[in-house]
PDB file of C-alpha atoms in Angstrom:
ATOM      1  CA  MET L  24       8.923  -9.172 -19.630  1.00  0.00           C
ATOM      2  CA  PRO L  25      11.537 -11.858 -18.860  1.00  0.00           C
ATOM      3  CA  VAL L  26      10.696 -13.569 -22.170  1.00  0.00           C
ATOM      4  CA  VAL L  27      10.179 -10.643 -24.569  1.00  0.00           C
ATOM      5  CA  GLY L  28      12.386  -8.067 -22.875  1.00  0.00           C
ATOM      6  CA  TYR L  29      11.653  -5.356 -20.339  1.00  0.00           C
ATOM      7  CA  PHE L  30      12.114  -2.330 -22.604  1.00  0.00           C
ATOM      8  CA  LYS L  31      10.171  -3.882 -25.482  1.00  0.00           C
ATOM      9  CA  VAL L  32       7.174  -4.080 -23.153  1.00  0.00           C
ATOM     10  CA  VAL L  33       7.681  -0.423 -22.193  1.00  0.00           C
ATOM     11  CA  CYS L  34       7.692   0.450 -25.911  1.00  0.00           C
ATOM     12  CA  ALA L  35       4.454  -1.480 -26.341  1.00  0.00           C
ATOM     13  CA  GLY L  36       2.896   0.796 -23.738  1.00  0.00           C
ATOM     14  CA  TYR L  37       3.861   3.878 -25.766  1.00  0.00           C
ATOM     15  CA  TRP L  38       2.433   2.315 -28.927  1.00  0.00           C
ATOM     16  CA  LEU L  39      -0.851   1.789 -27.113  1.00  0.00           C
ATOM     17  CA  VAL L  40      -0.878   5.493 -26.207  1.00  0.00           C
ATOM     18  CA  ALA L  41      -0.320   6.475 -29.835  1.00  0.00           C
ATOM     19  CA  ALA L  42      -3.012   4.064 -31.042  1.00  0.00           C
ATOM     20  CA  SER L  43      -5.563   5.289 -28.504  1.00  0.00           C
ATOM     21  CA  ARG L  44      -4.914   8.948 -29.414  1.00  0.00           C
ATOM     22  CA  ALA L  45      -5.275   8.134 -33.113  1.00  0.00           C
ATOM     23  CA  LEU L  46      -8.669   6.605 -32.374  1.00  0.00           C
ATOM     24  CA  TYR L  47      -9.624   9.663 -30.311  1.00  0.00           C
ATOM     25  CA  SER L  48      -8.695  11.885 -33.269  1.00  0.00           C
ATOM     26  CA  LEU L  49     -10.864   9.883 -35.645  1.00  0.00           C
ATOM     27  CA  ALA L  50     -13.736   9.986 -33.165  1.00  0.00           C
ATOM     28  CA  ASP L  51     -13.312  13.756 -32.809  1.00  0.00           C
ATOM     29  CA  ALA L  52     -13.524  14.019 -36.608  1.00  0.00           C
ATOM     30  CA  GLY L  53     -16.890  12.252 -36.527  1.00  0.00           C
ATOM     31  CA  VAL L  54     -15.809   8.792 -37.686  1.00  0.00           C
ATOM     32  CA  TYR L  55     -17.845   6.312 -35.624  1.00  0.00           C
ATOM     33  CA  PRO L  56     -17.312   8.583 -32.595  1.00  0.00           C
ATOM     34  CA  VAL L  57     -18.812   6.406 -29.869  1.00  0.00           C
ATOM     35  CA  ALA L  58     -17.235   3.132 -31.008  1.00  0.00           C
ATOM     36  CA  LEU L  59     -13.770   4.540 -31.717  1.00  0.00           C
ATOM     37  CA  PHE L  60     -13.647   6.652 -28.581  1.00  0.00           C
ATOM     38  CA  SER L  61     -14.655   3.615 -26.505  1.00  0.00           C
ATOM     39  CA  LEU L  62     -11.968   1.471 -28.141  1.00  0.00           C
ATOM     40  CA  GLY L  63      -9.391   4.208 -27.608  1.00  0.00           C
ATOM     41  CA  TYR L  64     -10.407   4.461 -23.978  1.00  0.00           C
ATOM     42  CA  VAL L  65      -9.928   0.708 -23.538  1.00  0.00           C
ATOM     43  CA  LEU L  66      -6.437   0.896 -25.065  1.00  0.00           C
ATOM     44  CA  SER L  67      -5.608   3.823 -22.801  1.00  0.00           C
ATOM     45  CA  ALA L  68      -6.759   1.865 -19.749  1.00  0.00           C
ATOM     46  CA  VAL L  69      -4.632  -1.139 -20.773  1.00  0.00           C
ATOM     47  CA  GLN L  70      -1.658   1.180 -21.244  1.00  0.00           C
ATOM     48  CA  PHE L  71      -2.158   2.686 -17.787  1.00  0.00           C
ATOM     49  CA  GLY L  72      -1.986  -0.737 -16.159  1.00  0.00           C
ATOM     50  CA  LEU L  73       1.013  -1.667 -18.291  1.00  0.00           C
ATOM     51  CA  VAL L  74       2.890   1.484 -17.271  1.00  0.00           C
ATOM     52  CA  ARG L  75       2.332   0.838 -13.569  1.00  0.00           C
ATOM     53  CA  ALA L  76       3.610  -2.720 -13.853  1.00  0.00           C
ATOM     54  CA  THR L  77       6.564  -1.961 -16.123  1.00  0.00           C
ATOM     55  CA  ARG L  78       7.800   0.996 -14.070  1.00  0.00           C
ATOM     56  CA  ALA L  79       8.010  -1.051 -10.881  1.00  0.00           C
ATOM     57  CA  SER L  80       9.480  -4.081 -12.665  1.00  0.00           C
ATOM     58  CA  VAL L  81      12.167  -2.155 -14.565  1.00  0.00           C
ATOM     59  CA  VAL L  82      13.273  -0.197 -11.493  1.00  0.00           C
ATOM     60  CA  ALA L  83      13.351  -3.419  -9.454  1.00  0.00           C
ATOM     61  CA  ARG L  84      15.448  -5.134 -12.126  1.00  0.00           C
ATOM     62  CA  LEU L  85      17.979  -2.308 -12.394  1.00  0.00           C
ATOM     63  CA  THR L  86      18.429  -1.420  -8.715  1.00  0.00           C
ATOM     64  CA  ALA L  87      19.678  -3.252  -5.659  1.00  0.00           C
ATOM     65  CA  GLY L  88      17.318  -3.704  -2.723  1.00  0.00           C
ATOM     66  CA  GLU L  89      19.173  -1.243  -0.501  1.00  0.00           C
ATOM     67  CA  ARG L  90      18.481   1.610  -2.968  1.00  0.00           C
ATOM     68  CA  ARG L  91      15.182   0.477  -4.415  1.00  0.00           C
ATOM     69  CA  GLY L  92      12.862   2.672  -2.362  1.00  0.00           C
ATOM     70  CA  PHE L  93      14.775   5.794  -3.399  1.00  0.00           C
ATOM     71  CA  PHE L  94      14.660   4.988  -7.112  1.00  0.00           C
ATOM     72  CA  MET L  95      11.007   3.908  -6.950  1.00  0.00           C
ATOM     73  CA  GLY L  96      10.256   7.278  -5.371  1.00  0.00           C
ATOM     74  CA  LEU L  97      12.373   9.139  -7.921  1.00  0.00           C
ATOM     75  CA  ALA L  98      10.586   7.455 -10.844  1.00  0.00           C
ATOM     76  CA  SER L  99       7.173   8.270  -9.352  1.00  0.00           C
ATOM     77  CA  SER L 100       8.223  11.847  -8.607  1.00  0.00           C
ATOM     78  CA  LEU L 101       9.400  12.444 -12.182  1.00  0.00           C
ATOM     79  CA  ALA L 102       6.202  10.916 -13.561  1.00  0.00           C
ATOM     80  CA  MET L 103       4.130  13.150 -11.293  1.00  0.00           C
ATOM     81  CA  ALA L 104       6.051  16.260 -12.368  1.00  0.00           C
ATOM     82  CA  ALA L 105       5.456  15.386 -16.023  1.00  0.00           C
ATOM     83  CA  ALA L 106       1.768  14.779 -15.305  1.00  0.00           C
ATOM     84  CA  CYS L 107       1.528  18.318 -13.906  1.00  0.00           C
ATOM     85  CA  VAL L 108       2.969  19.835 -17.086  1.00  0.00           C
ATOM     86  CA  GLY L 109       0.782  17.785 -19.443  1.00  0.00           C
ATOM     87  CA  PRO L 110      -2.578  19.454 -18.694  1.00  0.00           C
ATOM     88  CA  LEU L 111      -1.018  22.904 -19.117  1.00  0.00           C
ATOM     89  CA  LEU L 112       0.352  22.001 -22.551  1.00  0.00           C
ATOM     90  CA  GLY L 113      -2.930  20.374 -23.532  1.00  0.00           C
ATOM     91  CA  ALA L 114      -4.914  23.435 -22.469  1.00  0.00           C
ATOM     92  CA  ALA L 115      -2.568  25.736 -24.411  1.00  0.00           C
ATOM     93  CA  LEU L 116      -2.927  23.628 -27.563  1.00  0.00           C
ATOM     94  CA  TYR L 117      -6.701  23.520 -27.264  1.00  0.00           C
ATOM     95  CA  GLU L 118      -6.978  27.262 -26.707  1.00  0.00           C
ATOM     96  CA  ASN L 119      -4.658  27.976 -29.633  1.00  0.00           C
ATOM     97  CA  TYR L 120      -6.195  25.603 -32.188  1.00  0.00           C
ATOM     98  CA  GLY L 121      -9.714  25.286 -30.793  1.00  0.00           C
ATOM     99  CA  THR L 122      -9.879  21.528 -31.283  1.00  0.00           C
ATOM    100  CA  PHE L 123      -9.097  18.424 -29.256  1.00  0.00           C
ATOM    101  CA  THR L 124      -7.480  16.794 -32.286  1.00  0.00           C
ATOM    102  CA  SER L 125      -4.358  18.932 -31.840  1.00  0.00           C
ATOM    103  CA  VAL L 126      -4.061  17.677 -28.264  1.00  0.00           C
ATOM    104  CA  PHE L 127      -4.434  14.055 -29.362  1.00  0.00           C
ATOM    105  CA  TYR L 128      -1.823  14.504 -32.118  1.00  0.00           C
ATOM    106  CA  ALA L 129       0.636  16.018 -29.642  1.00  0.00           C
ATOM    107  CA  SER L 130       0.097  13.153 -27.194  1.00  0.00           C
ATOM    108  CA  ALA L 131       0.579  10.523 -29.917  1.00  0.00           C
ATOM    109  CA  THR L 132       3.709  12.279 -31.209  1.00  0.00           C
ATOM    110  CA  LEU L 133       5.280  12.389 -27.748  1.00  0.00           C
ATOM    111  CA  ALA L 134       4.478   8.698 -27.234  1.00  0.00           C
ATOM    112  CA  LEU L 135       6.138   7.745 -30.531  1.00  0.00           C
ATOM    113  CA  LEU L 136       9.191   9.894 -29.740  1.00  0.00           C
ATOM    114  CA  ALA L 137       9.483   8.223 -26.338  1.00  0.00           C
ATOM    115  CA  SER L 138       9.241   4.823 -28.007  1.00  0.00           C
ATOM    116  CA  ALA L 139      11.949   5.784 -30.509  1.00  0.00           C
ATOM    117  CA  SER L 140      14.237   6.929 -27.694  1.00  0.00           C
ATOM    118  CA  LEU L 141      14.082   3.417 -26.236  1.00  0.00           C
ATOM    119  CA  VAL L 142      15.246   1.677 -29.429  1.00  0.00           C
ATOM    120  CA  PRO L 143      18.917   1.533 -28.309  1.00  0.00           C
ATOM    121  CA  LEU L 144      17.807  -0.088 -25.048  1.00  0.00           C
ATOM    122  CA  THR L 145      15.592  -2.639 -26.809  1.00  0.00           C
ATOM    123  CA  LEU L 146      18.583  -3.744 -28.909  1.00  0.00           C
ATOM    124  CA  ARG L 147      20.339  -4.861 -25.730  1.00  0.00           C
ATOM    125  CA  ASP L 148      17.200  -5.580 -23.766  1.00  0.00           C
ATOM    126  CA  ILE L 149      17.041  -7.122 -20.312  1.00  0.00           C
ATOM    127  CA  LYS L 150      15.614 -10.628 -20.331  1.00  0.00           C
ATOM    128  CA  GLY L 151      15.364 -13.484 -17.895  1.00  0.00           C
ATOM    129  CA  GLU L 152      18.359 -15.616 -17.091  1.00  0.00           C
ATOM    130  CA  ARG L 153      19.216 -18.108 -19.801  1.00  0.00           C
ATOM    131  CA  GLY L 154      17.104 -21.208 -19.344  1.00  0.00           C
ATOM    132  CA  ALA L 155      15.171 -19.627 -16.473  1.00  0.00           C
ATOM    133  CA  ALA L 156      12.744 -17.322 -18.288  1.00  0.00           C
ATOM    134  CA  LEU L 157       9.317 -18.883 -18.243  1.00  0.00           C
ATOM    135  CA  SER L 158       6.530 -18.548 -20.758  1.00  0.00           C
ATOM    136  CA  LEU L 159       3.557 -16.414 -19.785  1.00  0.00           C
ATOM    137  CA  ALA L 160       1.508 -19.534 -19.008  1.00  0.00           C
ATOM    138  CA  ASP L 161       4.299 -20.905 -16.797  1.00  0.00           C
ATOM    139  CA  GLN L 162       4.608 -17.577 -14.984  1.00  0.00           C
ATOM    140  CA  LEU L 163       0.875 -17.453 -14.312  1.00  0.00           C
ATOM    141  CA  ARG L 164       0.947 -21.004 -12.953  1.00  0.00           C
ATOM    142  CA  ALA L 165       3.916 -20.100 -10.757  1.00  0.00           C
ATOM    143  CA  ALA L 166       2.300 -16.914  -9.393  1.00  0.00           C
ATOM    144  CA  PRO L 167       0.604 -18.575  -6.370  1.00  0.00           C
ATOM    145  CA  ALA L 168       3.923 -20.135  -5.321  1.00  0.00           C
ATOM    146  CA  VAL L 169       5.685 -16.778  -5.661  1.00  0.00           C
ATOM    147  CA  ILE L 170       3.086 -15.118  -3.463  1.00  0.00           C
ATOM    148  CA  ARG L 171       3.269 -17.921  -0.899  1.00  0.00           C
ATOM    149  CA  ARG L 172       7.073 -18.124  -0.715  1.00  0.00           C
ATOM    150  CA  GLY L 173       7.463 -14.367  -0.666  1.00  0.00           C
ATOM    151  CA  GLY L 174       5.023 -13.997   2.200  1.00  0.00           C
ATOM    152  CA  LEU L 175       2.830 -11.762   0.051  1.00  0.00           C
ATOM    153  CA  GLY L 176      -0.537 -13.346   0.811  1.00  0.00           C
ATOM    154  CA  ALA L 177      -1.490 -11.198   3.799  1.00  0.00           C
ATOM    155  CA  ALA L 178       0.050  -8.106   2.221  1.00  0.00           C
ATOM    156  CA  LEU L 179      -1.981  -8.472  -0.983  1.00  0.00           C
ATOM    157  CA  ILE L 180      -5.208  -8.921   0.974  1.00  0.00           C
ATOM    158  CA  LEU L 181      -4.450  -5.750   2.928  1.00  0.00           C
ATOM    159  CA  PHE L 182      -3.513  -3.904  -0.259  1.00  0.00           C
ATOM    160  CA  MET L 183      -6.808  -4.967  -1.844  1.00  0.00           C
ATOM    161  CA  ALA L 184      -8.739  -3.731   1.180  1.00  0.00           C
ATOM    162  CA  ASP L 185      -6.823  -0.453   1.033  1.00  0.00           C
ATOM    163  CA  ALA L 186      -7.590  -0.053  -2.685  1.00  0.00           C
ATOM    164  CA  PHE L 187     -11.297  -0.634  -2.059  1.00  0.00           C
ATOM    165  CA  VAL L 188     -11.454   1.875   0.798  1.00  0.00           C
ATOM    166  CA  TRP L 189      -9.759   4.617  -1.206  1.00  0.00           C
ATOM    167  CA  SER L 190     -11.935   3.889  -4.245  1.00  0.00           C
ATOM    168  CA  LEU L 191     -15.045   4.630  -2.183  1.00  0.00           C
ATOM    169  CA  THR L 192     -14.330   8.349  -2.352  1.00  0.00           C
ATOM    170  CA  PHE L 193     -13.656   8.234  -6.120  1.00  0.00           C
ATOM    171  CA  ARG L 194     -14.295  11.828  -7.306  1.00  0.00           C
ATOM    172  CA  TYR L 195     -16.474  12.774  -4.363  1.00  0.00           C
ATOM    173  CA  VAL L 196     -13.989  14.873  -2.377  1.00  0.00           C
ATOM    174  CA  PRO L 197     -13.850  17.674  -5.008  1.00  0.00           C
ATOM    175  CA  ILE L 198     -17.643  17.508  -5.350  1.00  0.00           C
ATOM    176  CA  TYR L 199     -17.989  17.854  -1.582  1.00  0.00           C
ATOM    177  CA  LEU L 200     -15.557  20.769  -1.439  1.00  0.00           C
ATOM    178  CA  ALA L 201     -17.354  22.542  -4.281  1.00  0.00           C
ATOM    179  CA  SER L 202     -20.898  21.973  -3.026  1.00  0.00           C
ATOM    180  CA  ARG L 203     -20.362  22.361   0.728  1.00  0.00           C
ATOM    181  CA  LEU L 204     -17.380  24.720   1.010  1.00  0.00           C
ATOM    182  CA  GLY L 205     -17.805  26.707  -2.192  1.00  0.00           C
ATOM    183  CA  ALA L 206     -14.518  25.652  -3.773  1.00  0.00           C
ATOM    184  CA  THR L 207     -14.031  26.998  -7.295  1.00  0.00           C
ATOM    185  CA  PRO L 208     -12.135  25.213 -10.082  1.00  0.00           C
ATOM    186  CA  SER L 209      -9.181  27.485  -9.303  1.00  0.00           C
ATOM    187  CA  ASP L 210      -9.338  26.492  -5.629  1.00  0.00           C
ATOM    188  CA  LEU L 211      -9.346  22.811  -6.566  1.00  0.00           C
ATOM    189  CA  ALA L 212      -6.379  23.344  -8.873  1.00  0.00           C
ATOM    190  CA  VAL L 213      -4.406  24.989  -6.052  1.00  0.00           C
ATOM    191  CA  LEU L 214      -5.347  22.179  -3.665  1.00  0.00           C
ATOM    192  CA  ASN L 215      -4.066  19.610  -6.147  1.00  0.00           C
ATOM    193  CA  LEU L 216      -0.899  21.670  -6.525  1.00  0.00           C
ATOM    194  CA  VAL L 217      -0.348  21.475  -2.751  1.00  0.00           C
ATOM    195  CA  SER L 218      -0.722  17.693  -2.809  1.00  0.00           C
ATOM    196  CA  THR L 219       1.540  17.369  -5.838  1.00  0.00           C
ATOM    197  CA  ALA L 220       4.250  19.608  -4.359  1.00  0.00           C
ATOM    198  CA  VAL L 221       4.331  17.644  -1.105  1.00  0.00           C
ATOM    199  CA  SER L 222       4.399  14.274  -2.854  1.00  0.00           C
ATOM    200  CA  ALA L 223       7.022  15.336  -5.425  1.00  0.00           C
ATOM    201  CA  VAL L 224       9.480  15.928  -2.587  1.00  0.00           C
ATOM    202  CA  GLY L 225       8.117  13.254  -0.271  1.00  0.00           C
ATOM    203  CA  LEU L 226       8.278  10.376  -2.758  1.00  0.00           C
ATOM    204  CA  VAL L 227      12.048  10.573  -3.037  1.00  0.00           C
ATOM    205  CA  SER L 228      12.555  11.340   0.655  1.00  0.00           C
ATOM    206  CA  ALA L 229      10.346   8.514   1.923  1.00  0.00           C
ATOM    207  CA  GLY L 230      11.972   6.025  -0.439  1.00  0.00           C
ATOM    208  CA  TYR L 231      15.441   7.116   0.645  1.00  0.00           C
ATOM    209  CA  VAL L 232      14.667   6.925   4.376  1.00  0.00           C
ATOM    210  CA  SER L 233      13.025   3.500   4.031  1.00  0.00           C
ATOM    211  CA  ASP L 234      16.167   2.293   2.243  1.00  0.00           C
ATOM    212  CA  ARG L 235      18.412   3.654   4.967  1.00  0.00           C
ATOM    213  CA  LEU L 236      16.339   2.064   7.720  1.00  0.00           C
ATOM    214  CA  ARG L 237      15.797  -1.135   5.691  1.00  0.00           C
ATOM    215  CA  ARG L 238      12.168  -1.019   6.741  1.00  0.00           C
ATOM    216  CA  ARG L 239       9.059  -0.921   4.562  1.00  0.00           C
ATOM    217  CA  ALA L 240       6.056  -1.863   6.693  1.00  0.00           C
ATOM    218  CA  PRO L 241       6.207   1.140   9.097  1.00  0.00           C
ATOM    219  CA  PHE L 242       6.004   3.548   6.160  1.00  0.00           C
ATOM    220  CA  LEU L 243       2.873   1.840   4.840  1.00  0.00           C
ATOM    221  CA  VAL L 244       1.316   2.212   8.294  1.00  0.00           C
ATOM    222  CA  ILE L 245       2.267   5.906   8.360  1.00  0.00           C
ATOM    223  CA  SER L 246       0.637   6.322   4.940  1.00  0.00           C
ATOM    224  CA  GLU L 247      -2.636   4.947   6.305  1.00  0.00           C
ATOM    225  CA  LEU L 248      -2.415   7.277   9.314  1.00  0.00           C
ATOM    226  CA  CYS L 249      -1.985  10.210   6.942  1.00  0.00           C
ATOM    227  CA  GLY L 250      -5.087   8.978   5.107  1.00  0.00           C
ATOM    228  CA  VAL L 251      -7.045   9.074   8.367  1.00  0.00           C
ATOM    229  CA  ALA L 252      -5.774  12.629   8.937  1.00  0.00           C
ATOM    230  CA  TYR L 253      -6.731  13.599   5.364  1.00  0.00           C
ATOM    231  CA  PHE L 254     -10.366  12.551   5.629  1.00  0.00           C
ATOM    232  CA  SER L 255     -10.648  13.798   9.219  1.00  0.00           C
ATOM    233  CA  ALA L 256      -9.523  17.251   8.073  1.00  0.00           C
ATOM    234  CA  ILE L 257     -12.064  17.165   5.232  1.00  0.00           C
ATOM    235  CA  LEU L 258     -14.809  16.318   7.729  1.00  0.00           C
ATOM    236  CA  ALA L 259     -13.719  19.040  10.159  1.00  0.00           C
ATOM    237  CA  ALA L 260     -13.354  21.758   7.508  1.00  0.00           C
ATOM    238  CA  SER L 261     -15.792  24.655   7.649  1.00  0.00           C
ATOM    239  CA  ASP L 262     -13.841  26.572   5.001  1.00  0.00           C
ATOM    240  CA  LEU L 263     -10.972  25.847   2.650  1.00  0.00           C
ATOM    241  CA  THR L 264      -8.241  26.459   5.249  1.00  0.00           C
ATOM    242  CA  LEU L 265      -8.387  22.909   6.588  1.00  0.00           C
ATOM    243  CA  ALA L 266      -8.777  21.618   3.040  1.00  0.00           C
ATOM    244  CA  TYR L 267      -5.244  22.824   2.301  1.00  0.00           C
ATOM    245  CA  VAL L 268      -4.033  20.915   5.357  1.00  0.00           C
ATOM    246  CA  ALA L 269      -5.963  17.859   4.161  1.00  0.00           C
ATOM    247  CA  TYR L 270      -4.373  17.951   0.721  1.00  0.00           C
ATOM    248  CA  ALA L 271      -0.923  18.266   2.287  1.00  0.00           C
ATOM    249  CA  PHE L 272      -1.692  15.034   4.158  1.00  0.00           C
ATOM    250  CA  MET L 273      -2.782  13.520   0.830  1.00  0.00           C
ATOM    251  CA  GLY L 274       0.680  14.312  -0.484  1.00  0.00           C
ATOM    252  CA  PHE L 275       2.162  12.398   2.446  1.00  0.00           C
ATOM    253  CA  VAL L 276      -0.189   9.471   1.744  1.00  0.00           C
ATOM    254  CA  ILE L 277       1.225   9.200  -1.771  1.00  0.00           C
ATOM    255  CA  SER L 278       4.799   9.746  -0.573  1.00  0.00           C
ATOM    256  CA  PHE L 279       4.786   7.010   2.040  1.00  0.00           C
ATOM    257  CA  TRP L 280       2.811   4.499  -0.039  1.00  0.00           C
ATOM    258  CA  SER L 281       3.842   4.537  -3.694  1.00  0.00           C
ATOM    259  CA  PRO L 282       7.603   3.787  -3.632  1.00  0.00           C
ATOM    260  CA  VAL L 283       7.501   1.723  -0.462  1.00  0.00           C
ATOM    261  CA  ALA L 284       4.667  -0.592  -1.534  1.00  0.00           C
ATOM    262  CA  SER L 285       6.404  -1.223  -4.870  1.00  0.00           C
ATOM    263  CA  ALA L 286       9.684  -2.006  -3.110  1.00  0.00           C
ATOM    264  CA  TYR L 287       7.862  -4.267  -0.633  1.00  0.00           C
ATOM    265  CA  VAL L 288       6.240  -6.384  -3.357  1.00  0.00           C
ATOM    266  CA  THR L 289       9.295  -6.629  -5.621  1.00  0.00           C
ATOM    267  CA  GLU L 290      11.670  -7.560  -2.805  1.00  0.00           C
ATOM    268  CA  ARG L 291       9.446 -10.416  -1.713  1.00  0.00           C
ATOM    269  CA  ALA L 292       8.952 -11.684  -5.238  1.00  0.00           C
ATOM    270  CA  GLU L 293      12.735 -11.823  -5.637  1.00  0.00           C
ATOM    271  CA  ARG L 294      12.882 -14.441  -2.901  1.00  0.00           C
ATOM    272  CA  THR L 295      11.696 -16.888  -5.570  1.00  0.00           C
ATOM    273  CA  SER L 296      13.376 -15.425  -8.675  1.00  0.00           C
ATOM    274  CA  ARG L 297      14.145 -12.014 -10.146  1.00  0.00           C
ATOM    275  CA  ASP L 298      12.365 -13.187 -13.284  1.00  0.00           C
ATOM    276  CA  MET L 299       9.136 -13.555 -11.306  1.00  0.00           C
ATOM    277  CA  VAL L 300       9.023  -9.903 -10.218  1.00  0.00           C
ATOM    278  CA  PRO L 301       6.917  -8.737 -13.225  1.00  0.00           C
ATOM    279  CA  ILE L 302       4.248 -11.389 -12.696  1.00  0.00           C
ATOM    280  CA  ALA L 303       4.097 -10.619  -8.961  1.00  0.00           C
ATOM    281  CA  VAL L 304       3.688  -6.918  -9.724  1.00  0.00           C
ATOM    282  CA  GLY L 305       1.052  -7.787 -12.322  1.00  0.00           C
ATOM    283  CA  VAL L 306      -0.903  -9.894  -9.828  1.00  0.00           C
ATOM    284  CA  TRP L 307      -0.714  -7.050  -7.305  1.00  0.00           C
ATOM    285  CA  MET L 308      -2.007  -4.528  -9.864  1.00  0.00           C
ATOM    286  CA  LEU L 309      -4.761  -6.889 -11.035  1.00  0.00           C
ATOM    287  CA  LEU L 310      -6.046  -7.662  -7.546  1.00  0.00           C
ATOM    288  CA  THR L 311      -6.070  -4.033  -6.431  1.00  0.00           C
ATOM    289  CA  SER L 312      -7.798  -2.990  -9.673  1.00  0.00           C
ATOM    290  CA  LEU L 313     -10.499  -5.604  -9.097  1.00  0.00           C
ATOM    291  CA  ALA L 314     -10.895  -4.389  -5.521  1.00  0.00           C
ATOM    292  CA  ARG L 315     -11.453  -0.836  -6.770  1.00  0.00           C
ATOM    293  CA  THR L 316     -14.149  -1.843  -9.264  1.00  0.00           C
ATOM    294  CA  PRO L 317     -17.231  -1.612  -6.988  1.00  0.00           C
ATOM    295  CA  GLY L 318     -15.841   1.265  -4.921  1.00  0.00           C
ATOM    296  CA  GLY L 319     -17.184   4.154  -6.974  1.00  0.00           C
ATOM    297  CA  PHE L 320     -20.718   2.747  -6.948  1.00  0.00           C
ATOM    298  CA  VAL L 321     -20.748   1.915  -3.229  1.00  0.00           C
ATOM    299  CA  GLY L 322     -19.238   5.302  -2.431  1.00  0.00           C
ATOM    300  CA  GLY L 323     -21.853   7.018  -4.585  1.00  0.00           C
ATOM    301  CA  VAL L 324     -24.674   5.341  -2.674  1.00  0.00           C
ATOM    302  CA  LEU L 325     -23.155   6.411   0.655  1.00  0.00           C
ATOM    303  CA  TYR L 326     -22.544   9.949  -0.635  1.00  0.00           C
ATOM    304  CA  ASP L 327     -26.180  10.275  -1.731  1.00  0.00           C
ATOM    305  CA  ILE L 328     -27.278   9.262   1.764  1.00  0.00           C
ATOM    306  CA  SER L 329     -24.850  11.692   3.379  1.00  0.00           C
ATOM    307  CA  PRO L 330     -21.387  12.917   2.320  1.00  0.00           C
ATOM    308  CA  ARG L 331     -20.289  12.948   5.948  1.00  0.00           C
ATOM    309  CA  LEU L 332     -21.414   9.327   6.285  1.00  0.00           C
ATOM    310  CA  LEU L 333     -19.157   8.353   3.367  1.00  0.00           C
ATOM    311  CA  PHE L 334     -16.095  10.096   4.783  1.00  0.00           C
ATOM    312  CA  GLY L 335     -16.824   8.825   8.288  1.00  0.00           C
ATOM    313  CA  VAL L 336     -17.005   5.238   7.025  1.00  0.00           C
ATOM    314  CA  VAL L 337     -13.717   5.701   5.174  1.00  0.00           C
ATOM    315  CA  VAL L 338     -12.010   7.102   8.294  1.00  0.00           C
ATOM    316  CA  ALA L 339     -13.190   4.121  10.348  1.00  0.00           C
ATOM    317  CA  MET L 340     -12.084   1.604   7.719  1.00  0.00           C
ATOM    318  CA  LEU L 341      -8.674   3.241   7.292  1.00  0.00           C
ATOM    319  CA  ALA L 342      -8.174   3.240  11.061  1.00  0.00           C
ATOM    320  CA  ALA L 343      -8.944  -0.491  11.140  1.00  0.00           C
ATOM    321  CA  LEU L 344      -6.586  -1.119   8.209  1.00  0.00           C
ATOM    322  CA  THR L 345      -3.849   0.839   9.957  1.00  0.00           C
ATOM    323  CA  ALA L 346      -4.102  -1.452  12.970  1.00  0.00           C
ATOM    324  CA  LEU L 347      -4.121  -4.584  10.792  1.00  0.00           C
ATOM    325  CA  MET L 348      -1.075  -3.452   8.823  1.00  0.00           C
ATOM    326  CA  ALA L 349       0.808  -2.687  12.018  1.00  0.00           C
ATOM    327  CA  LEU L 350       0.043  -6.209  13.256  1.00  0.00           C
ATOM    328  CA  LEU L 351       0.398  -8.276  10.074  1.00  0.00           C
ATOM    329  CA  LEU L 352       2.951  -6.642   7.775  1.00  0.00           C
ATOM    330  CA  ARG L 353       6.514  -7.778   8.348  1.00  0.00           C
ATOM    331  CA  ASP L 354       9.773  -6.629   6.762  1.00  0.00           C
TER     332      ASP L 354
END
């Protein structure tokens, strides 16, 4: 980003969306369906990682530290609101035209329009300071020093552990609710709506309060406590009443974690250089993604043994992580 330009990288993410949807459309038309769909899925996955890194990096570049949590939360809240509308539009298109191709075309068109809207910003793009912007190879070599000087080592280890623990449950909570508590697809949709509604408000509020208090670590600890409450409520539920409470706690998990963790990482990376923020965010995303990789499989094994065993293990691990974060994370 410091070399090419922040908004050019954002545009590249939109182009990846358009390319992946074009491949999906060809696959849906029967042109090498398995190969093209797989390639499109890979491009979509790359785009997802790119979006996460660019959003945090751009907001960090454009905002001062004392307002960063608020704007991180606002960006996440707007993205979440848009993500809620997307499935409704996609479902309407599919029901109207009876084909997935119409959905893929709409997605690609929106991505290209978003890319076009950024053209004025790319013409006066944000780059690294003159003479200070490093090549990608230089940034990668400098990453360990950035992590060390910013005091990010312990934080990244804890974030990796957190990512692994949450990945254990993968898609198993909805399966558990459907098989054990009789939740219907409509029930699951309402539960997700509860979580989304809480987080849409909470993301901005938590970011704002953390800015005002100039504290980040306590909010990450609170997020873990809400995670313990979430899984504890799932375990205690005998009907869907407690499930609604659980999903409200899930909204608080997202609210207290997403903007605050991004602000925490970017502020520490800035201790070395503002131009090193993107690579620090990229390292954070890479490490947590790697930590999530085995989670679905391990969680599946535990779920097959006993769903309650899986959720009990997660509660215990989150409780331990909460204690470690309270002891090791420093503002």
